[in-house]
mmCIF file with all atom_site columns, C-alpha atoms in Angstrom:
data_model
loop_
_atom_site.group_PDB
_atom_site.id
_atom_site.type_symbol
_atom_site.label_atom_id
_atom_site.label_alt_id
_atom_site.label_comp_id
_atom_site.label_asym_id
_atom_site.label_entity_id
_atom_site.label_seq_id
_atom_site.pdbx_PDB_ins_code
_atom_site.Cartn_x
_atom_site.Cartn_y
_atom_site.Cartn_z
_atom_site.occupancy
_atom_site.B_iso_or_equiv
_atom_site.pdbx_formal_charge
_atom_site.auth_seq_id
_atom_site.auth_comp_id
_atom_site.auth_asym_id
_atom_site.auth_atom_id
_atom_site.pdbx_PDB_model_num
ATOM 1   C CA . PRO K 1 1   ? 2.068  -34.668 78.474  1.00 41.00 ? 1   PRO K CA 1
ATOM 2   C CA . GLU K 1 2   ? 5.015  -33.276 80.889  1.00 44.00 ? 2   GLU K CA 1
ATOM 3   C CA . SER K 1 3   ? 4.201  -29.814 80.249  1.00 42.00 ? 3   SER K CA 1
ATOM 4   C CA . PRO K 1 4   ? 0.496  -29.183 79.665  1.00 42.00 ? 4   PRO K CA 1
ATOM 5   C CA . PRO K 1 5   ? -0.717 -25.826 77.806  1.00 43.00 ? 5   PRO K CA 1
ATOM 6   C CA . PRO K 1 6   ? -1.364 -22.969 80.501  1.00 49.00 ? 6   PRO K CA 1
ATOM 7   C CA . PRO K 1 7   ? -5.168 -22.115 80.926  1.00 46.00 ? 7   PRO K CA 1
ATOM 8   C CA . TYR K 1 8   ? -5.078 -18.987 78.336  1.00 41.00 ? 8   TYR K CA 1
ATOM 9   C CA . SER K 1 9   ? -4.614 -21.010 75.632  1.00 38.00 ? 9   SER K CA 1
ATOM 10  C CA . ARG K 1 10  ? -8.149 -22.139 76.206  1.00 35.00 ? 10  ARG K CA 1
ATOM 11  C CA . LEU K 1 11  ? -9.152 -18.824 76.018  1.00 36.00 ? 11  LEU K CA 1
ATOM 12  C CA . SER K 1 12  ? -9.739 -15.590 73.808  1.00 35.00 ? 12  SER K CA 1
ATOM 13  C CA . PRO K 1 13  ? -6.679 -14.529 72.185  1.00 37.00 ? 13  PRO K CA 1
ATOM 14  C CA . ASN K 1 14  ? -8.000 -10.797 71.654  1.00 41.00 ? 14  ASN K CA 1
ATOM 15  C CA . ASP K 1 15  ? -8.271 -9.985  75.469  1.00 46.00 ? 15  ASP K CA 1
ATOM 16  C CA . GLU K 1 16  ? -5.267 -8.515  76.384  1.00 55.00 ? 16  GLU K CA 1
ATOM 17  C CA . GLN K 1 17  ? -5.475 -9.860  79.988  1.00 61.00 ? 17  GLN K CA 1
ATOM 18  C CA . LYS K 1 18  ? -7.193 -13.021 80.702  1.00 59.00 ? 18  LYS K CA 1
ATOM 19  C CA . PRO K 1 19  ? -8.680 -14.437 83.775  1.00 60.00 ? 19  PRO K CA 1
ATOM 20  C CA . LEU K 1 20  ? -6.668 -17.123 85.349  1.00 53.00 ? 20  LEU K CA 1
ATOM 21  C CA . ASP K 1 21  ? -8.172 -20.964 85.719  1.00 51.00 ? 21  ASP K CA 1
ATOM 22  C CA . LEU K 1 22  ? -7.161 -22.067 89.019  1.00 43.00 ? 22  LEU K CA 1
ATOM 23  C CA . SER K 1 23  ? -8.048 -25.919 88.381  1.00 41.00 ? 23  SER K CA 1
ATOM 24  C CA . ASP K 1 24  ? -5.612 -25.809 85.535  1.00 41.00 ? 24  ASP K CA 1
ATOM 25  C CA . SER K 1 25  ? -2.967 -29.083 86.484  1.00 35.00 ? 25  SER K CA 1
ATOM 26  C CA . THR K 1 26  ? -0.080 -26.448 85.911  1.00 37.00 ? 26  THR K CA 1
ATOM 27  C CA . LEU K 1 27  ? -1.227 -24.428 88.753  1.00 38.00 ? 27  LEU K CA 1
ATOM 28  C CA . SER K 1 28  ? -2.347 -27.007 91.436  1.00 33.00 ? 28  SER K CA 1
ATOM 29  C CA . TYR K 1 29  ? 1.083  -28.301 91.493  1.00 31.00 ? 29  TYR K CA 1
ATOM 30  C CA . THR K 1 30  ? 2.434  -26.400 93.955  1.00 32.00 ? 30  THR K CA 1
ATOM 31  C CA . GLU K 1 31  ? -0.542 -26.766 96.118  1.00 34.00 ? 31  GLU K CA 1
ATOM 32  C CA . THR K 1 32  ? -1.650 -29.980 96.112  1.00 30.00 ? 32  THR K CA 1
ATOM 33  C CA . GLU K 1 33  ? 0.875  -32.643 94.236  1.00 31.00 ? 33  GLU K CA 1
ATOM 34  C CA . ALA K 1 34  ? 3.716  -31.300 96.198  1.00 33.00 ? 34  ALA K CA 1
ATOM 35  C CA . THR K 1 35  ? 2.235  -30.850 99.492  1.00 32.00 ? 35  THR K CA 1
ATOM 36  C CA . ASN K 1 36  ? 1.055  -34.701 99.449  1.00 34.00 ? 36  ASN K CA 1
ATOM 37  C CA . SER K 1 37  ? 4.427  -35.797 98.244  1.00 33.00 ? 37  SER K CA 1
ATOM 38  C CA . PRO K 1 38  ? 6.122  -38.211 100.897 1.00 34.00 ? 38  PRO K CA 1
ATOM 39  C CA . ASN K 1 39  ? 9.363  -37.642 99.503  1.00 37.00 ? 39  ASN K CA 1
ATOM 40  C CA . VAL K 1 40  ? 9.664  -33.489 100.001 1.00 35.00 ? 40  VAL K CA 1
ATOM 41  C CA . THR K 1 41  ? 9.827  -32.768 103.624 1.00 36.00 ? 41  THR K CA 1
ATOM 42  C CA . PRO K 1 42  ? 8.832  -29.528 104.861 1.00 38.00 ? 42  PRO K CA 1
ATOM 43  C CA . GLY K 1 43  ? 11.058 -26.543 104.264 1.00 40.00 ? 43  GLY K CA 1
ATOM 44  C CA . ASP K 1 44  ? 12.347 -28.412 101.861 1.00 41.00 ? 44  ASP K CA 1
ATOM 45  C CA . PHE K 1 45  ? 12.621 -26.138 98.196  1.00 41.00 ? 45  PHE K CA 1
ATOM 46  C CA . SER K 1 46  ? 13.953 -27.799 94.783  1.00 42.00 ? 46  SER K CA 1
ATOM 47  C CA . ASP K 1 47  ? 15.426 -25.625 92.636  1.00 48.00 ? 47  ASP K CA 1
ATOM 48  C CA . ALA K 1 48  ? 14.256 -27.641 89.137  1.00 47.00 ? 48  ALA K CA 1
ATOM 49  C CA . SER K 1 49  ? 17.028 -25.201 87.321  1.00 49.00 ? 49  SER K CA 1
ATOM 50  C CA . THR K 1 50  ? 20.086 -27.071 88.637  1.00 51.00 ? 50  THR K CA 1
ATOM 51  C CA . SER K 1 51  ? 19.062 -30.528 87.621  1.00 53.00 ? 51  SER K CA 1
ATOM 52  C CA . PRO K 1 52  ? 20.628 -32.651 85.428  1.00 53.00 ? 52  PRO K CA 1
ATOM 53  C CA . ASP K 1 53  ? 18.106 -33.088 82.874  1.00 55.00 ? 53  ASP K CA 1
ATOM 54  C CA . ALA K 1 54  ? 17.404 -29.239 83.000  1.00 48.00 ? 54  ALA K CA 1
ATOM 55  C CA . MET K 1 55  ? 21.153 -28.364 82.462  1.00 50.00 ? 55  MET K CA 1
ATOM 56  C CA . LYS K 1 56  ? 21.096 -30.552 78.894  1.00 57.00 ? 56  LYS K CA 1
ATOM 57  C CA . ARG K 1 57  ? 18.414 -27.920 77.577  1.00 70.00 ? 57  ARG K CA 1
ATOM 58  C CA . SER K 1 58  ? 19.040 -24.276 76.881  1.00 87.00 ? 58  SER K CA 1
ATOM 59  C CA . HIS K 1 59  ? 17.431 -21.748 78.918  1.00 91.00 ? 59  HIS K CA 1
ATOM 60  C CA . TRP K 1 60  ? 15.009 -19.255 77.269  1.00 94.00 ? 60  TRP K CA 1
ATOM 61  C CA . CYS K 1 61  ? 15.228 -16.515 80.220  1.00 95.00 ? 61  CYS K CA 1
ATOM 62  C CA . ASN K 1 62  ? 17.115 -15.429 83.495  1.00 95.00 ? 62  ASN K CA 1
ATOM 63  C CA . VAL K 1 63  ? 14.857 -13.711 86.002  1.00 97.00 ? 63  VAL K CA 1
ATOM 64  C CA . ALA K 1 64  ? 16.632 -11.694 88.704  1.00 97.00 ? 64  ALA K CA 1
ATOM 65  C CA . TYR K 1 65  ? 14.990 -10.471 92.152  1.00 97.00 ? 65  TYR K CA 1
ATOM 66  C CA . TRP K 1 66  ? 15.723 -6.435  92.776  1.00 97.00 ? 66  TRP K CA 1
ATOM 67  C CA . GLU K 1 67  ? 14.595 -4.655  96.232  1.00 97.00 ? 67  GLU K CA 1
ATOM 68  C CA . HIS K 1 68  ? 15.091 -1.238  95.248  1.00 97.00 ? 68  HIS K CA 1
ATOM 69  C CA . ARG K 1 69  ? 18.331 -0.552  93.997  1.00 96.00 ? 69  ARG K CA 1
ATOM 70  C CA . THR K 1 70  ? 19.538 -3.844  95.548  1.00 96.00 ? 70  THR K CA 1
ATOM 71  C CA . ARG K 1 71  ? 19.360 -7.210  93.931  1.00 96.00 ? 71  ARG K CA 1
ATOM 72  C CA . VAL K 1 72  ? 19.343 -9.835  96.120  1.00 96.00 ? 72  VAL K CA 1
ATOM 73  C CA . GLY K 1 73  ? 20.229 -13.214 95.548  1.00 94.00 ? 73  GLY K CA 1
ATOM 74  C CA . ARG K 1 74  ? 21.852 -15.074 92.475  1.00 94.00 ? 74  ARG K CA 1
ATOM 75  C CA . LEU K 1 75  ? 20.122 -14.922 89.027  1.00 95.00 ? 75  LEU K CA 1
ATOM 76  C CA . TYR K 1 76  ? 17.863 -17.666 88.503  1.00 96.00 ? 76  TYR K CA 1
ATOM 77  C CA . THR K 1 77  ? 18.229 -20.002 85.555  1.00 96.00 ? 77  THR K CA 1
ATOM 78  C CA . VAL K 1 78  ? 14.585 -21.188 83.732  1.00 95.00 ? 78  VAL K CA 1
ATOM 79  C CA . TYR K 1 79  ? 15.309 -24.243 81.690  1.00 94.00 ? 79  TYR K CA 1
ATOM 80  C CA . GLU K 1 80  ? 11.467 -25.402 81.755  1.00 93.00 ? 80  GLU K CA 1
ATOM 81  C CA . GLN K 1 81  ? 8.662  -23.480 79.166  1.00 93.00 ? 81  GLN K CA 1
ATOM 82  C CA . SER K 1 82  ? 6.881  -22.411 82.799  1.00 94.00 ? 82  SER K CA 1
ATOM 83  C CA . VAL K 1 83  ? 8.397  -21.491 86.020  1.00 95.00 ? 83  VAL K CA 1
ATOM 84  C CA . SER K 1 84  ? 6.998  -20.082 89.482  1.00 95.00 ? 84  SER K CA 1
ATOM 85  C CA . ILE K 1 85  ? 8.053  -17.759 91.115  1.00 96.00 ? 85  ILE K CA 1
ATOM 86  C CA . PHE K 1 86  ? 6.695  -17.210 94.800  1.00 95.00 ? 86  PHE K CA 1
ATOM 87  C CA . TYR K 1 87  ? 7.648  -16.220 98.578  1.00 93.00 ? 87  TYR K CA 1
ATOM 88  C CA . ASP K 1 88  ? 7.170  -18.795 100.479 1.00 84.00 ? 88  ASP K CA 1
ATOM 89  C CA . LEU K 1 89  ? 5.569  -22.380 100.677 1.00 70.00 ? 89  LEU K CA 1
ATOM 90  C CA . PRO K 1 90  ? 6.264  -25.393 102.509 1.00 64.00 ? 90  PRO K CA 1
ATOM 91  C CA . GLN K 1 91  ? 7.381  -27.292 99.012  1.00 56.00 ? 91  GLN K CA 1
ATOM 92  C CA . GLY K 1 92  ? 7.323  -26.311 95.591  1.00 62.00 ? 92  GLY K CA 1
ATOM 93  C CA . ASN K 1 93  ? 9.342  -26.058 92.512  1.00 77.00 ? 93  ASN K CA 1
ATOM 94  C CA . GLY K 1 94  ? 10.659 -22.821 91.041  1.00 92.00 ? 94  GLY K CA 1
ATOM 95  C CA . PHE K 1 95  ? 12.084 -19.660 92.441  1.00 95.00 ? 95  PHE K CA 1
ATOM 96  C CA . CYS K 1 96  ? 11.514 -19.194 96.062  1.00 94.00 ? 96  CYS K CA 1
ATOM 97  C CA . LEU K 1 97  ? 12.049 -15.596 97.147  1.00 95.00 ? 97  LEU K CA 1
ATOM 98  C CA . GLY K 1 98  ? 11.765 -15.648 100.599 1.00 92.00 ? 98  GLY K CA 1
ATOM 99  C CA . GLN K 1 99  ? 14.608 -17.657 100.784 1.00 91.00 ? 99  GLN K CA 1
ATOM 100 C CA . LEU K 1 100 ? 16.654 -15.310 99.424  1.00 93.00 ? 100 LEU K CA 1
ATOM 101 C CA . ASN K 1 101 ? 18.498 -13.357 102.473 1.00 89.00 ? 101 ASN K CA 1
ATOM 102 C CA . LEU K 1 102 ? 19.326 -9.564  102.791 1.00 89.00 ? 102 LEU K CA 1
ATOM 103 C CA . GLU K 1 103 ? 20.652 -7.601  106.237 1.00 88.00 ? 103 GLU K CA 1
ATOM 104 C CA . ASN K 1 104 ? 18.401 -4.624  107.420 1.00 90.00 ? 104 ASN K CA 1
ATOM 105 C CA . ARG K 1 105 ? 15.725 -4.659  105.196 1.00 93.00 ? 105 ARG K CA 1
ATOM 106 C CA . SER K 1 106 ? 13.400 -1.739  105.342 1.00 94.00 ? 106 SER K CA 1
ATOM 107 C CA . GLU K 1 107 ? 9.803  -2.444  107.005 1.00 95.00 ? 107 GLU K CA 1
ATOM 108 C CA . THR K 1 108 ? 8.096  -1.573  103.436 1.00 96.00 ? 108 THR K CA 1
ATOM 109 C CA . VAL K 1 109 ? 10.328 -4.136  101.628 1.00 97.00 ? 109 VAL K CA 1
ATOM 110 C CA . ARG K 1 110 ? 9.483  -6.698  104.357 1.00 95.00 ? 110 ARG K CA 1
ATOM 111 C CA . ARG K 1 111 ? 5.532  -5.425  103.926 1.00 95.00 ? 111 ARG K CA 1
ATOM 112 C CA . THR K 1 112 ? 5.704  -5.933  100.325 1.00 97.00 ? 112 THR K CA 1
ATOM 113 C CA . ARG K 1 113 ? 7.576  -9.134  100.491 1.00 95.00 ? 113 ARG K CA 1
ATOM 114 C CA . SER K 1 114 ? 4.527  -10.315 102.507 1.00 93.00 ? 114 SER K CA 1
ATOM 115 C CA . LYS K 1 115 ? 2.261  -9.652  99.666  1.00 95.00 ? 115 LYS K CA 1
ATOM 116 C CA . ILE K 1 116 ? 3.811  -11.739 97.166  1.00 95.00 ? 116 ILE K CA 1
ATOM 117 C CA . GLY K 1 117 ? 2.389  -14.886 98.127  1.00 93.00 ? 117 GLY K CA 1
ATOM 118 C CA . TYR K 1 118 ? 2.057  -17.433 95.174  1.00 93.00 ? 118 TYR K CA 1
ATOM 119 C CA . GLY K 1 119 ? 3.338  -15.115 92.873  1.00 95.00 ? 119 GLY K CA 1
ATOM 120 C CA . ILE K 1 120 ? 3.564  -15.383 89.190  1.00 96.00 ? 120 ILE K CA 1
ATOM 121 C CA . LEU K 1 121 ? 3.618  -17.955 86.610  1.00 95.00 ? 121 LEU K CA 1
ATOM 122 C CA . LEU K 1 122 ? 5.621  -17.128 83.832  1.00 96.00 ? 122 LEU K CA 1
ATOM 123 C CA . SER K 1 123 ? 5.054  -19.094 80.627  1.00 95.00 ? 123 SER K CA 1
ATOM 124 C CA . LYS K 1 124 ? 7.063  -19.434 77.306  1.00 94.00 ? 124 LYS K CA 1
ATOM 125 C CA . GLU K 1 125 ? 4.432  -19.649 74.514  1.00 94.00 ? 125 GLU K CA 1
ATOM 126 C CA . PRO K 1 126 ? 5.116  -19.393 70.651  1.00 91.00 ? 126 PRO K CA 1
ATOM 127 C CA . ASP K 1 127 ? 4.004  -16.273 70.256  1.00 90.00 ? 127 ASP K CA 1
ATOM 128 C CA . GLY K 1 128 ? 5.490  -14.915 73.228  1.00 94.00 ? 128 GLY K CA 1
ATOM 129 C CA . VAL K 1 129 ? 6.322  -14.993 77.384  1.00 96.00 ? 129 VAL K CA 1
ATOM 130 C CA . TRP K 1 130 ? 2.806  -14.754 79.694  1.00 97.00 ? 130 TRP K CA 1
ATOM 131 C CA . ALA K 1 131 ? 2.718  -14.052 83.153  1.00 97.00 ? 131 ALA K CA 1
ATOM 132 C CA . TYR K 1 132 ? -0.425 -15.230 85.485  1.00 96.00 ? 132 TYR K CA 1
ATOM 133 C CA . ASN K 1 133 ? -0.711 -13.018 88.779  1.00 97.00 ? 133 ASN K CA 1
ATOM 134 C CA . ARG K 1 134 ? -1.397 -15.710 91.381  1.00 95.00 ? 134 ARG K CA 1
ATOM 135 C CA . SER K 1 135 ? -1.008 -13.604 94.330  1.00 94.00 ? 135 SER K CA 1
ATOM 136 C CA . GLU K 1 136 ? -3.904 -11.579 96.139  1.00 95.00 ? 136 GLU K CA 1
ATOM 137 C CA . HIS K 1 137 ? -2.741 -8.359  95.222  1.00 97.00 ? 137 HIS K CA 1
ATOM 138 C CA . PRO K 1 138 ? -1.972 -6.621  91.807  1.00 98.00 ? 138 PRO K CA 1
ATOM 139 C CA . ILE K 1 139 ? 1.247  -6.835  89.675  1.00 98.00 ? 139 ILE K CA 1
ATOM 140 C CA . PHE K 1 140 ? 2.661  -4.178  87.164  1.00 97.00 ? 140 PHE K CA 1
ATOM 141 C CA . VAL K 1 141 ? 4.581  -5.128  84.483  1.00 97.00 ? 141 VAL K CA 1
ATOM 142 C CA . ASN K 1 142 ? 6.680  -3.177  81.597  1.00 94.00 ? 142 ASN K CA 1
ATOM 143 C CA . SER K 1 143 ? 8.120  -4.148  78.300  1.00 92.00 ? 143 SER K CA 1
ATOM 144 C CA . PRO K 1 144 ? 9.453  -3.212  75.222  1.00 88.00 ? 144 PRO K CA 1
ATOM 145 C CA . THR K 1 145 ? 6.379  -4.770  73.422  1.00 89.00 ? 145 THR K CA 1
ATOM 146 C CA . LEU K 1 146 ? 3.589  -3.186  75.716  1.00 90.00 ? 146 LEU K CA 1
ATOM 147 C CA . ASP K 1 147 ? 5.143  0.471   75.359  1.00 83.00 ? 147 ASP K CA 1
ATOM 148 C CA . ILE K 1 148 ? 3.317  2.240   72.311  1.00 78.00 ? 148 ILE K CA 1
ATOM 149 C CA . PRO K 1 149 ? 6.176  2.479   69.621  1.00 70.00 ? 149 PRO K CA 1
ATOM 150 C CA . ASN K 1 150 ? 7.710  6.029   69.379  1.00 68.00 ? 150 ASN K CA 1
ATOM 151 C CA . CYS K 1 151 ? 6.328  6.868   72.130  1.00 71.00 ? 151 CYS K CA 1
ATOM 152 C CA . ARG K 1 152 ? 8.495  8.013   75.405  1.00 71.00 ? 152 ARG K CA 1
ATOM 153 C CA . THR K 1 153 ? 5.641  7.607   77.851  1.00 78.00 ? 153 THR K CA 1
ATOM 154 C CA . LEU K 1 154 ? 6.299  4.624   79.765  1.00 83.00 ? 154 LEU K CA 1
ATOM 155 C CA . ILE K 1 155 ? 3.313  2.739   79.773  1.00 90.00 ? 155 ILE K CA 1
ATOM 156 C CA . VAL K 1 156 ? 3.336  0.275   83.276  1.00 94.00 ? 156 VAL K CA 1
ATOM 157 C CA . ARG K 1 157 ? 0.188  -1.927  82.913  1.00 95.00 ? 157 ARG K CA 1
ATOM 158 C CA . LYS K 1 158 ? -1.626 -3.257  86.135  1.00 96.00 ? 158 LYS K CA 1
ATOM 159 C CA . VAL K 1 159 ? -2.404 -6.762  86.548  1.00 97.00 ? 159 VAL K CA 1
ATOM 160 C CA . MET K 1 160 ? -5.419 -7.844  89.076  1.00 97.00 ? 160 MET K CA 1
ATOM 161 C CA . PRO K 1 161 ? -5.187 -11.295 90.608  1.00 97.00 ? 161 PRO K CA 1
ATOM 162 C CA . GLY K 1 162 ? -6.179 -13.994 88.655  1.00 96.00 ? 162 GLY K CA 1
ATOM 163 C CA . TYR K 1 163 ? -5.527 -12.255 85.702  1.00 97.00 ? 163 TYR K CA 1
ATOM 164 C CA . SER K 1 164 ? -2.480 -13.302 82.970  1.00 96.00 ? 164 SER K CA 1
ATOM 165 C CA . ILE K 1 165 ? -1.114 -10.825 80.329  1.00 96.00 ? 165 ILE K CA 1
ATOM 166 C CA . LYS K 1 166 ? 1.448  -11.300 77.579  1.00 96.00 ? 166 LYS K CA 1
ATOM 167 C CA . VAL K 1 167 ? 4.325  -9.140  79.049  1.00 96.00 ? 167 VAL K CA 1
ATOM 168 C CA . PHE K 1 168 ? 6.497  -10.289 75.467  1.00 94.00 ? 168 PHE K CA 1
ATOM 169 C CA . ASP K 1 169 ? 5.397  -10.379 72.317  1.00 92.00 ? 169 ASP K CA 1
ATOM 170 C CA . TYR K 1 170 ? 8.046  -11.791 69.687  1.00 88.00 ? 170 TYR K CA 1
ATOM 171 C CA . GLU K 1 171 ? 6.246  -10.865 66.850  1.00 85.00 ? 171 GLU K CA 1
ATOM 172 C CA . LYS K 1 172 ? 5.966  -6.877  67.911  1.00 86.00 ? 172 LYS K CA 1
ATOM 173 C CA . SER K 1 173 ? 9.709  -7.005  69.535  1.00 83.00 ? 173 SER K CA 1
ATOM 174 C CA . CYS K 1 174 ? 11.123 -7.638  66.034  1.00 79.00 ? 174 CYS K CA 1
ATOM 175 C CA . LEU K 1 175 ? 9.642  -4.637  64.468  1.00 75.00 ? 175 LEU K CA 1
ATOM 176 C CA . LEU K 1 176 ? 10.589 -2.320  67.145  1.00 70.00 ? 176 LEU K CA 1
ATOM 177 C CA . GLN K 1 177 ? 13.592 -0.243  66.646  1.00 50.00 ? 177 GLN K CA 1
ATOM 178 C CA . HIS K 1 178 ? 15.104 0.445   70.515  1.00 48.00 ? 178 HIS K CA 1
ATOM 179 C CA . THR K 1 179 ? 16.900 3.784   71.466  1.00 45.00 ? 179 THR K CA 1
ATOM 180 C CA . ALA K 1 180 ? 19.612 3.672   73.977  1.00 41.00 ? 180 ALA K CA 1
ATOM 181 C CA . ASP K 1 181 ? 18.896 6.969   75.374  1.00 43.00 ? 181 ASP K CA 1
ATOM 182 C CA . LEU K 1 182 ? 15.392 6.809   77.109  1.00 50.00 ? 182 LEU K CA 1
ATOM 183 C CA . ASP K 1 183 ? 14.584 9.190   78.892  1.00 48.00 ? 183 ASP K CA 1
ATOM 184 C CA . TYR K 1 184 ? 12.847 7.306   81.905  1.00 47.00 ? 184 TYR K CA 1
ATOM 185 C CA . ALA K 1 185 ? 15.784 4.541   82.057  1.00 50.00 ? 185 ALA K CA 1
ATOM 186 C CA . ASP K 1 186 ? 16.827 3.937   85.357  1.00 52.00 ? 186 ASP K CA 1
ATOM 187 C CA . GLY K 1 187 ? 18.620 1.222   86.821  1.00 51.00 ? 187 GLY K CA 1
ATOM 188 C CA . PRO K 1 188 ? 19.278 -1.534  84.822  1.00 49.00 ? 188 PRO K CA 1
ATOM 189 C CA . TYR K 1 189 ? 17.318 -2.158  81.438  1.00 52.00 ? 189 TYR K CA 1
ATOM 190 C CA . ASP K 1 190 ? 17.674 -4.418  78.601  1.00 67.00 ? 190 ASP K CA 1
ATOM 191 C CA . PRO K 1 191 ? 15.125 -4.378  75.345  1.00 77.00 ? 191 PRO K CA 1
ATOM 192 C CA . ASN K 1 192 ? 14.795 -7.869  75.515  1.00 86.00 ? 192 ASN K CA 1
ATOM 193 C CA . SER K 1 193 ? 13.596 -8.027  79.252  1.00 90.00 ? 193 SER K CA 1
ATOM 194 C CA . VAL K 1 194 ? 10.654 -7.181  81.386  1.00 95.00 ? 194 VAL K CA 1
ATOM 195 C CA . ARG K 1 195 ? 9.943  -5.904  84.407  1.00 96.00 ? 195 ARG K CA 1
ATOM 196 C CA . ILE K 1 196 ? 7.070  -7.227  87.038  1.00 98.00 ? 196 ILE K CA 1
ATOM 197 C CA . SER K 1 197 ? 6.698  -5.370  90.468  1.00 98.00 ? 197 SER K CA 1
ATOM 198 C CA . PHE K 1 198 ? 4.886  -6.741  93.343  1.00 98.00 ? 198 PHE K CA 1
ATOM 199 C CA . ALA K 1 199 ? 2.071  -4.846  94.609  1.00 97.00 ? 199 ALA K CA 1
ATOM 200 C CA . LYS K 1 200 ? 3.313  -1.313  93.772  1.00 96.00 ? 200 LYS K CA 1
ATOM 201 C CA . GLY K 1 201 ? 3.021  0.484   90.452  1.00 96.00 ? 201 GLY K CA 1
ATOM 202 C CA . TRP K 1 202 ? 5.772  3.170   89.020  1.00 96.00 ? 202 TRP K CA 1
ATOM 203 C CA . GLY K 1 203 ? 6.091  5.613   86.406  1.00 92.00 ? 203 GLY K CA 1
ATOM 204 C CA . PRO K 1 204 ? 3.819  8.559   85.384  1.00 89.00 ? 204 PRO K CA 1
ATOM 205 C CA . CYS K 1 205 ? 0.899  7.467   86.832  1.00 87.00 ? 205 CYS K CA 1
ATOM 206 C CA . TYR K 1 206 ? 2.653  6.894   90.205  1.00 92.00 ? 206 TYR K CA 1
ATOM 207 C CA . SER K 1 207 ? 4.435  8.714   92.763  1.00 93.00 ? 207 SER K CA 1
ATOM 208 C CA . ARG K 1 208 ? 7.345  6.129   92.061  1.00 94.00 ? 208 ARG K CA 1
ATOM 209 C CA . GLN K 1 209 ? 8.930  7.354   88.666  1.00 93.00 ? 209 GLN K CA 1
ATOM 210 C CA . PHE K 1 210 ? 11.453 4.109   88.324  1.00 94.00 ? 210 PHE K CA 1
ATOM 211 C CA . ILE K 1 211 ? 11.006 0.823   88.657  1.00 95.00 ? 211 ILE K CA 1
ATOM 212 C CA . THR K 1 212 ? 14.076 1.254   91.776  1.00 95.00 ? 212 THR K CA 1
ATOM 213 C CA . SER K 1 213 ? 11.904 2.763   93.742  1.00 96.00 ? 213 SER K CA 1
ATOM 214 C CA . CYS K 1 214 ? 9.425  -0.086  93.825  1.00 97.00 ? 214 CYS K CA 1
ATOM 215 C CA . PRO K 1 215 ? 9.959  -2.476  97.525  1.00 97.00 ? 215 PRO K CA 1
ATOM 216 C CA . CYS K 1 216 ? 10.151 -5.839  95.101  1.00 98.00 ? 216 CYS K CA 1
ATOM 217 C CA . TRP K 1 217 ? 10.493 -6.357  91.568  1.00 98.00 ? 217 TRP K CA 1
ATOM 218 C CA . LEU K 1 218 ? 11.659 -9.050  89.136  1.00 98.00 ? 218 LEU K CA 1
ATOM 219 C CA . GLU K 1 219 ? 13.900 -8.018  86.038  1.00 96.00 ? 219 GLU K CA 1
ATOM 220 C CA . ILE K 1 220 ? 12.605 -11.100 83.175  1.00 96.00 ? 220 ILE K CA 1
ATOM 221 C CA . LEU K 1 221 ? 16.391 -11.133 80.757  1.00 94.00 ? 221 LEU K CA 1
ATOM 222 C CA . LEU K 1 222 ? 15.595 -13.461 77.979  1.00 93.00 ? 222 LEU K CA 1
ATOM 223 C CA . SER K 1 223 ? 18.253 -15.009 76.053  1.00 86.00 ? 223 SER K CA 1
ATOM 224 C CA . ASN K 1 224 ? 16.549 -15.544 72.819  1.00 65.00 ? 224 ASN K CA 1
ATOM 225 C CA . ASN K 1 225 ? 13.319 -13.523 71.810  1.00 52.00 ? 225 ASN K CA 1
ATOM 226 C CA . ARG K 1 226 ? 12.542 -15.384 68.478  1.00 45.00 ? 226 ARG K CA 1
#
């Protein structure tokens, strides 16, 4: 098939976080097929979201990349069922964060950007949206469906390298009663969005209280959560 199922579909659905099977073809494309392709020259970056075939389909999310309180680059529109978000590779399809330029980056941001590496793989499945941590450092995730219902304490999940997590649950999102006056709301927020920080955590358990204090993070804006 064009889009083989991600490796977690072969694992127990009861585990909140699941180990990543690096042998799966959906994860090895960037490192193998793209590298060996004779039609790709070093330094090329293929933006799958702008292909003619992709434009015919409706997108299921937009991805925004932030450094602290500054959004860097444009929104990346996702049409395919899965998308890789990585830092800098000679070849590959997906959202390449290393190509987003910003003047006068702080040293903290530069160090964190260097830890993104292979980044994450986002996959839209019937039960929700899953994220795989393909980097060599933890990622930190928050979304409305990961929070405890009726609890005003922000829940930030730490996902170690090689593991995946369901970052957005469609069924839970339909049951949640979203409130507009969240105590911890800071910066851009949407009840159908997911926030993912590379290498640095935030929230009550960390020195950084808000996502906008993190050097490098993503905002996944879901266009339709049903």
